[in-house]
CSV table of C-alpha atoms in Angstrom, one decimal:
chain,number,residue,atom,x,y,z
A,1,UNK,CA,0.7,41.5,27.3
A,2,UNK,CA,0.8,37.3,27.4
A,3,UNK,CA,-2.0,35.7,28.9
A,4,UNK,CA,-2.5,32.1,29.9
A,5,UNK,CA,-6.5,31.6,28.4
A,6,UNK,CA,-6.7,27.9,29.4
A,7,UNK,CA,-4.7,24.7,30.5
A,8,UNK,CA,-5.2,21.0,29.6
A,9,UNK,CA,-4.5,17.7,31.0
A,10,UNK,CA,-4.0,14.5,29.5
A,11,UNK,CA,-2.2,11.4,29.7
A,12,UNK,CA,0.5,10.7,27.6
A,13,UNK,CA,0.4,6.8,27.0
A,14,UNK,CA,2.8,6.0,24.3
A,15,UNK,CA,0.5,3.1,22.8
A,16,UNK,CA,-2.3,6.1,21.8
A,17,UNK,CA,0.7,7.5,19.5
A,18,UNK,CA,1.2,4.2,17.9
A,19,UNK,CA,-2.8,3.5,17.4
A,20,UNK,CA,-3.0,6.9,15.4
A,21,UNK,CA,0.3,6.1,13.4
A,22,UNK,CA,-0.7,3.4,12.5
A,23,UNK,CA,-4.5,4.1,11.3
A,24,UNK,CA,-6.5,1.9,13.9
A,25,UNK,CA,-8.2,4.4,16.2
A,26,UNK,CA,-11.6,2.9,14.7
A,27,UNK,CA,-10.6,-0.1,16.4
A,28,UNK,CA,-13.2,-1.0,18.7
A,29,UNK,CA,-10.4,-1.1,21.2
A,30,UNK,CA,-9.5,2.0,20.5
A,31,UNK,CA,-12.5,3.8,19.9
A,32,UNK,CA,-14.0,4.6,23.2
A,33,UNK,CA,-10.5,6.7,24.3
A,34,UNK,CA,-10.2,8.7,20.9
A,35,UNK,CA,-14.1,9.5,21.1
A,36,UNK,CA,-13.5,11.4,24.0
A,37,UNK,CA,-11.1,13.5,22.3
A,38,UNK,CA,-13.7,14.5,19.7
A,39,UNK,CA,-15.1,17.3,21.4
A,40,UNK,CA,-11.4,18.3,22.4
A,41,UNK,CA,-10.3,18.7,18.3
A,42,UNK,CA,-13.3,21.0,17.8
A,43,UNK,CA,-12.6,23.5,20.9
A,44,UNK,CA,-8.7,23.3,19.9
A,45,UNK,CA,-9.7,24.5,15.9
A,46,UNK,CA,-11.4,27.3,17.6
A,47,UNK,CA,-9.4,28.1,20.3
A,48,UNK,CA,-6.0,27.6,18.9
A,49,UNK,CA,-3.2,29.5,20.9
A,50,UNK,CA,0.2,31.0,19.9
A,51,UNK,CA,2.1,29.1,22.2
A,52,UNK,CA,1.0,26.0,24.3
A,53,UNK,CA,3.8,25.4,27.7
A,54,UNK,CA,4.4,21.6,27.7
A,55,UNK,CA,4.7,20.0,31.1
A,56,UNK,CA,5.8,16.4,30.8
A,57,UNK,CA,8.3,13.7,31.6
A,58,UNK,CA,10.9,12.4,29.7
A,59,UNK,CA,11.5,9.1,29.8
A,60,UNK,CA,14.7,8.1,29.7
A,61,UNK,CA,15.5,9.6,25.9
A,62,UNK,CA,17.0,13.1,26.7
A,63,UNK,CA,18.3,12.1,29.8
A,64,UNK,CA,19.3,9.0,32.0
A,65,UNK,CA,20.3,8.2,35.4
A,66,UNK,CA,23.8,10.0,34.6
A,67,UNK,CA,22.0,13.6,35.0
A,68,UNK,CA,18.5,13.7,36.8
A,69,UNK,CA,17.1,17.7,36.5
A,70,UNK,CA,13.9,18.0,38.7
A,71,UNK,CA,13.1,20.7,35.9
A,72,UNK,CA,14.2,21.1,32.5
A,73,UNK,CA,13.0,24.2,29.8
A,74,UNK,CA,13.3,23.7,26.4
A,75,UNK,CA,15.0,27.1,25.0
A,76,UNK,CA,16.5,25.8,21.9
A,77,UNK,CA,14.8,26.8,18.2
A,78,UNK,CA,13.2,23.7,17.7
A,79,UNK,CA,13.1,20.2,19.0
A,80,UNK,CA,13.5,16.6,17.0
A,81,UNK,CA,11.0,13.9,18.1
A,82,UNK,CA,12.9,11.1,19.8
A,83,UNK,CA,13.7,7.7,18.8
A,84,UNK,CA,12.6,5.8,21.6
A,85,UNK,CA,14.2,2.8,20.0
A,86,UNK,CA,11.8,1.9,17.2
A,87,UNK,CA,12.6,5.1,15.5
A,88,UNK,CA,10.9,8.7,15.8
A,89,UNK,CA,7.1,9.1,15.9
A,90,UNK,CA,5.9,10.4,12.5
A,91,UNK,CA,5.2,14.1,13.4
A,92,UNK,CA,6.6,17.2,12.5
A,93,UNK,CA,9.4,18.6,14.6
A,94,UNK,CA,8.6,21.5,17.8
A,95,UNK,CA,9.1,24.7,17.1
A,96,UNK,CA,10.1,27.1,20.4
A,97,UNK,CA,9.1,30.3,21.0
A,98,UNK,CA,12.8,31.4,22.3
A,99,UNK,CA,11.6,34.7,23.5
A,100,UNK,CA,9.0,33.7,25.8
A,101,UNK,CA,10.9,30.2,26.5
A,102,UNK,CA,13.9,32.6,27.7
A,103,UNK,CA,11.8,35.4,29.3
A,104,UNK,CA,10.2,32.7,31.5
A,105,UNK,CA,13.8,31.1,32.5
A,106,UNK,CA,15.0,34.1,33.5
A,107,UNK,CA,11.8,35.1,35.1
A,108,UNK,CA,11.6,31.4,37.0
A,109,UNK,CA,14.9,31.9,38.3
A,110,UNK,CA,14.7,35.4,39.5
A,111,UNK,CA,11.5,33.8,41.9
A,112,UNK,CA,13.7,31.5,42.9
A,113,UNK,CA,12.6,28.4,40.8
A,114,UNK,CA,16.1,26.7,40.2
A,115,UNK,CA,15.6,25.2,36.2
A,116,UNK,CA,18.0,23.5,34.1
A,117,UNK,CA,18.2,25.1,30.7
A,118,UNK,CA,18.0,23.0,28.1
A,119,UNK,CA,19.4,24.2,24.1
A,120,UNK,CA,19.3,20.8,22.7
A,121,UNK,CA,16.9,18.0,23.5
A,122,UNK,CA,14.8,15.6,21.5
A,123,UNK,CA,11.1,15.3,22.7
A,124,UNK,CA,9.3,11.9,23.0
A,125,UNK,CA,6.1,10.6,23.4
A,126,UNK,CA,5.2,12.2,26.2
A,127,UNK,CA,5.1,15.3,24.8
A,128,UNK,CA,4.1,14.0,21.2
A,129,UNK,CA,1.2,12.4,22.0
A,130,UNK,CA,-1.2,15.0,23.4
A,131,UNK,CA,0.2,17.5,21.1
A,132,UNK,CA,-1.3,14.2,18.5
A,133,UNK,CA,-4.6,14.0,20.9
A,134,UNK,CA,-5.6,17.4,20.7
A,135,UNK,CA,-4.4,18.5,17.3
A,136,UNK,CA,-5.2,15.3,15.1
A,137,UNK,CA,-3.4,13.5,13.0
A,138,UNK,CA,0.0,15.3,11.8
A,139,UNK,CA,2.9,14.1,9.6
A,140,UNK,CA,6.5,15.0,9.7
A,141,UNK,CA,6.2,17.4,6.4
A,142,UNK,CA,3.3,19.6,8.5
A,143,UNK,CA,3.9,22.0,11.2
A,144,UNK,CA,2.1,21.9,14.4
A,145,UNK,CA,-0.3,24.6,14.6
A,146,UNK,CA,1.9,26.2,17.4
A,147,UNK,CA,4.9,26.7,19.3
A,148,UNK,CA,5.4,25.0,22.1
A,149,UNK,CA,7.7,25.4,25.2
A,150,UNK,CA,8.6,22.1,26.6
A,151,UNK,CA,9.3,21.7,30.5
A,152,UNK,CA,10.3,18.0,31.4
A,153,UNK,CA,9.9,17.5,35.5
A,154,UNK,CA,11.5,14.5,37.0
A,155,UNK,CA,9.1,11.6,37.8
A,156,UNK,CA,11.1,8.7,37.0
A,157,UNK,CA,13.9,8.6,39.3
A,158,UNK,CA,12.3,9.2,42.9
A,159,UNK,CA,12.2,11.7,44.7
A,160,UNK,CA,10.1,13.5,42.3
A,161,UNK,CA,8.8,17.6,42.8
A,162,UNK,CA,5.8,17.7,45.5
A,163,UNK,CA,2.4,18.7,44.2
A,164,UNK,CA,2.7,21.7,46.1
A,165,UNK,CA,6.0,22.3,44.3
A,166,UNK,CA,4.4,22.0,41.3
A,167,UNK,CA,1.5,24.0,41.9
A,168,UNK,CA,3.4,27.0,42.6
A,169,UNK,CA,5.8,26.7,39.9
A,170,UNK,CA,2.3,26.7,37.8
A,171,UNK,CA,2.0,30.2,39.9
A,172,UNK,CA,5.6,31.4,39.0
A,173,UNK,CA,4.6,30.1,35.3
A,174,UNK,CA,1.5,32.4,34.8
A,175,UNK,CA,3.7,35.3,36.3
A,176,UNK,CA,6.2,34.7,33.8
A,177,UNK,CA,3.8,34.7,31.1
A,178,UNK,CA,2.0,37.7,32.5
A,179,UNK,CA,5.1,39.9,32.1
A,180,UNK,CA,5.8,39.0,28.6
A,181,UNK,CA,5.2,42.1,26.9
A,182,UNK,CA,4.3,40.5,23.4
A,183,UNK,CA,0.5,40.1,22.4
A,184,UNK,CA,0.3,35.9,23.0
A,185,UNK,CA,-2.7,33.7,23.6
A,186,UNK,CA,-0.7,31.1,25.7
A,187,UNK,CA,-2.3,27.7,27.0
A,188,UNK,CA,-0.4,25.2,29.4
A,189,UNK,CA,-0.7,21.5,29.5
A,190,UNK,CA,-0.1,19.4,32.3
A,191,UNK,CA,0.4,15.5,30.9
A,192,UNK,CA,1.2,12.1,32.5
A,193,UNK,CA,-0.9,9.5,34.2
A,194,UNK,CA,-3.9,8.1,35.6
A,195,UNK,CA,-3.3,5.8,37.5
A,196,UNK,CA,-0.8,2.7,36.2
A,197,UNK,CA,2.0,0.5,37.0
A,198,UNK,CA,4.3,-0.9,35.0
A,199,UNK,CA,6.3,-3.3,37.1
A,200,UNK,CA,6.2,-6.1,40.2
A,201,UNK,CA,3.3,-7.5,41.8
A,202,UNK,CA,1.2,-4.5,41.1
A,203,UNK,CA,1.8,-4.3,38.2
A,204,UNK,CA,-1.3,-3.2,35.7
A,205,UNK,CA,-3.1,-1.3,38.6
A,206,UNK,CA,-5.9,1.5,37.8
A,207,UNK,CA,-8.0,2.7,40.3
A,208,UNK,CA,-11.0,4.5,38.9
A,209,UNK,CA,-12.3,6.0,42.2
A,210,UNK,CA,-9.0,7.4,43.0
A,211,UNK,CA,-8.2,8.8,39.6
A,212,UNK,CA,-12.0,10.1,39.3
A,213,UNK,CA,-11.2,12.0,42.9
A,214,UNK,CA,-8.6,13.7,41.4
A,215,UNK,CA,-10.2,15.2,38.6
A,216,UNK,CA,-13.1,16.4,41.0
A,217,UNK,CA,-10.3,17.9,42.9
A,218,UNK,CA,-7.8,19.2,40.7
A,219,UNK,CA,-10.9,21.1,38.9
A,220,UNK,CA,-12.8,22.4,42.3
A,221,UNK,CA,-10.1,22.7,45.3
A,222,UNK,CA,-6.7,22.5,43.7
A,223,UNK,CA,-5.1,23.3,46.8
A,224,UNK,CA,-6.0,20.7,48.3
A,225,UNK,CA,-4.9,18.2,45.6
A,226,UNK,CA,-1.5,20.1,45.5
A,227,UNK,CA,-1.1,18.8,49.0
A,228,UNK,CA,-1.2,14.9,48.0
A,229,UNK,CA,1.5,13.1,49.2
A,230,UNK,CA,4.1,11.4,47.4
A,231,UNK,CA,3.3,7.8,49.1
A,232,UNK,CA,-0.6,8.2,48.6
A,233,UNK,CA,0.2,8.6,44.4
A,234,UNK,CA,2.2,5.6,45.3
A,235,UNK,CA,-0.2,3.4,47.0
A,236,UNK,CA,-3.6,4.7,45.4
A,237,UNK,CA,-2.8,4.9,41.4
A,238,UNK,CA,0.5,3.0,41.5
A,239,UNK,CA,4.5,3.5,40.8
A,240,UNK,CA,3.9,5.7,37.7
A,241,UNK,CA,1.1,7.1,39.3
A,242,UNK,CA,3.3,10.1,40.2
A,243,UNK,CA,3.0,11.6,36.8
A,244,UNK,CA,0.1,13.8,38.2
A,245,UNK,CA,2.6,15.8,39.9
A,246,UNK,CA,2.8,17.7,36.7
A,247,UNK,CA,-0.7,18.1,36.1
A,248,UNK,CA,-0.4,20.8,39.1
A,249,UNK,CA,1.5,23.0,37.1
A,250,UNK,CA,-1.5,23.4,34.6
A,251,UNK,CA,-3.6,24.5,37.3
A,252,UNK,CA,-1.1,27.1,39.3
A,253,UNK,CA,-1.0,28.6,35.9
A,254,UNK,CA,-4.5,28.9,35.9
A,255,UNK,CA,-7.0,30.9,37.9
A,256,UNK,CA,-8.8,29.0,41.0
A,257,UNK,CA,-12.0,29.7,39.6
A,258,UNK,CA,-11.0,28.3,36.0
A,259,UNK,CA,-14.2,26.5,34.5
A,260,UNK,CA,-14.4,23.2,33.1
A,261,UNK,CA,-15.5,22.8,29.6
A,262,UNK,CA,-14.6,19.4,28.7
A,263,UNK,CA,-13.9,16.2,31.0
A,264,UNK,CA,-13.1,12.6,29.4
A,265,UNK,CA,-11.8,9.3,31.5
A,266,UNK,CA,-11.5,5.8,29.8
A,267,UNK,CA,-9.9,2.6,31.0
A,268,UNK,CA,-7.9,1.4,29.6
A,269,UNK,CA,-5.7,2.1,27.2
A,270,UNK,CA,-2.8,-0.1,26.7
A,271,UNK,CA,-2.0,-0.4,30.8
A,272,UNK,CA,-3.2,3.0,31.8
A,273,UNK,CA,-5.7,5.0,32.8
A,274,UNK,CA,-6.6,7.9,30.3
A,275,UNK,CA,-8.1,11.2,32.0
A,276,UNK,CA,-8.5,14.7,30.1
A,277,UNK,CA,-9.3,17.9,31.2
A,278,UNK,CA,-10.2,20.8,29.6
A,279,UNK,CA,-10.2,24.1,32.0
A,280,UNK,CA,-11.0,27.9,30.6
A,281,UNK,CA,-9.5,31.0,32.6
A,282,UNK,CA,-12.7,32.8,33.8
């Protein structure tokens, strides 16, 4: 049988992907976000699952205001990295596990989870990037270590999926899994965020406190996070501040007494606010 052995956070800033493609996370600018990753590398070399499920957004590459899906799974074979309009990031192209990538639609659907299904769809930075993070440097002649599933969510064109939403869809997720008759060690990554805005008056807001809050809550009462309102992501960590929506679906999939093994926060990087998480399945 599938099981779901941990889950993982992480923001999904494009700029990191460009620092490590272009050979200056040394940079003392850079330094202090990749350092926290350190520790992250190691436990991913020993830890390395079959398949990793890959919540993130889209933005704007695979889809645009002429079709909006709240949720999208990636069933095809494999998916292309995205040109995001200074050509594709430099890393090897996403292999699918179709079996457990269509055992899951089907099973999302049958609990009443309505999904898009998706057999074509380049993947961008936001699902590039902490692949990059976690995994290290990889070029576009390697393989990753793993398959991955991808699952974009809305959170671009409002309204966006509750927390709550997401949470149990994290729930529907690990019962998916859990049915899946194949031996798999399966993680699930919830990317997107801190706290950042890229437009108006606001624009270049981080809020530590808040974003620090949420990590403390998302790890020790997740309920409760799940239950954050759509106007306090708004107000407290700014107009892309909503990404954490998807970070909800990592931890439905996960077991409420998941431990944490590895926590990392930095500000900032590029205009954003960089958290990590690293939660086991006890």
């Amino acid at each position: 049988m599938a099981r779901i052995t941990a889950g993982v956070s992480c923001s999904h800033v494009p700029a990191i992907g460009v620092a490590m493609d272009t050979g200056i996370t040394d940079q003392p600018y850079w330094k202090p976000c990749f350092d926290g990753f350190v520790k992250s590398r190691e436990w991913m070399k020993e830890n390395t699952p079959d398949v990793i499920f890959l919540v993130y957004n889209d933005h704007c590459t695979a889809f645009d205001a002429s079709c909006i899906p709240t949720f999208a799974l990636g069933c095809a074979a494999e998916f292309q990295p995205a040109d995001e309009g200074w050509g594709p990031r430099p890393v090897p192209v996403v292999k699918n596990h179709q079996k457990l990538a269509s055992h899951i639609a089907q099973s999302l659907i049958l609990d009443e989870f309505d999904m898009t299904i998706m057999n074509e769809m380049d993947v961008d930075h936001g699902l590039t990037v902490p692949l990059s993070l976690m995994f290290g440097e990889h070029g576009p002649d390697d393989e990753w270590p793993c398959q991955v599933i991808p699952l974009a969510v809305n959170v671009v064109q409002y309204p966006a999926p509750t927390g709550n939403r997401c949470y149990n869809l994290g729930k529907a997720v690990a019962r998916a899994v859990e049915s899946f008759d194949e031996d798999l060690n399966v993680m699930v990554f919830g990317t997107g965020g801190m706290s950042h805005q890229l437009q108006y008056k606001r624009a270049g807001l981080i809020n530590p406190e808040w974003d620090k809050r949420f990590l403390d809550m998302l790890v020790n009462d997740p309920v409760a996070a799940s239950k954050i309102p759509h106007v306090e992501y708004l107000r407290e960590a700014g107009s892309e501040g909503v990404e954490m929506v998807m970070w909800h679906v990592m931890r439905g999939a996960l077991k409420e007494s998941a431990r944490e093994v590895h926590r990392h926060y930095h500000v900032p990087a590029s205009n954003t606010a960089v958290g990590h998480l690293i939660l086991e399945n006890v």
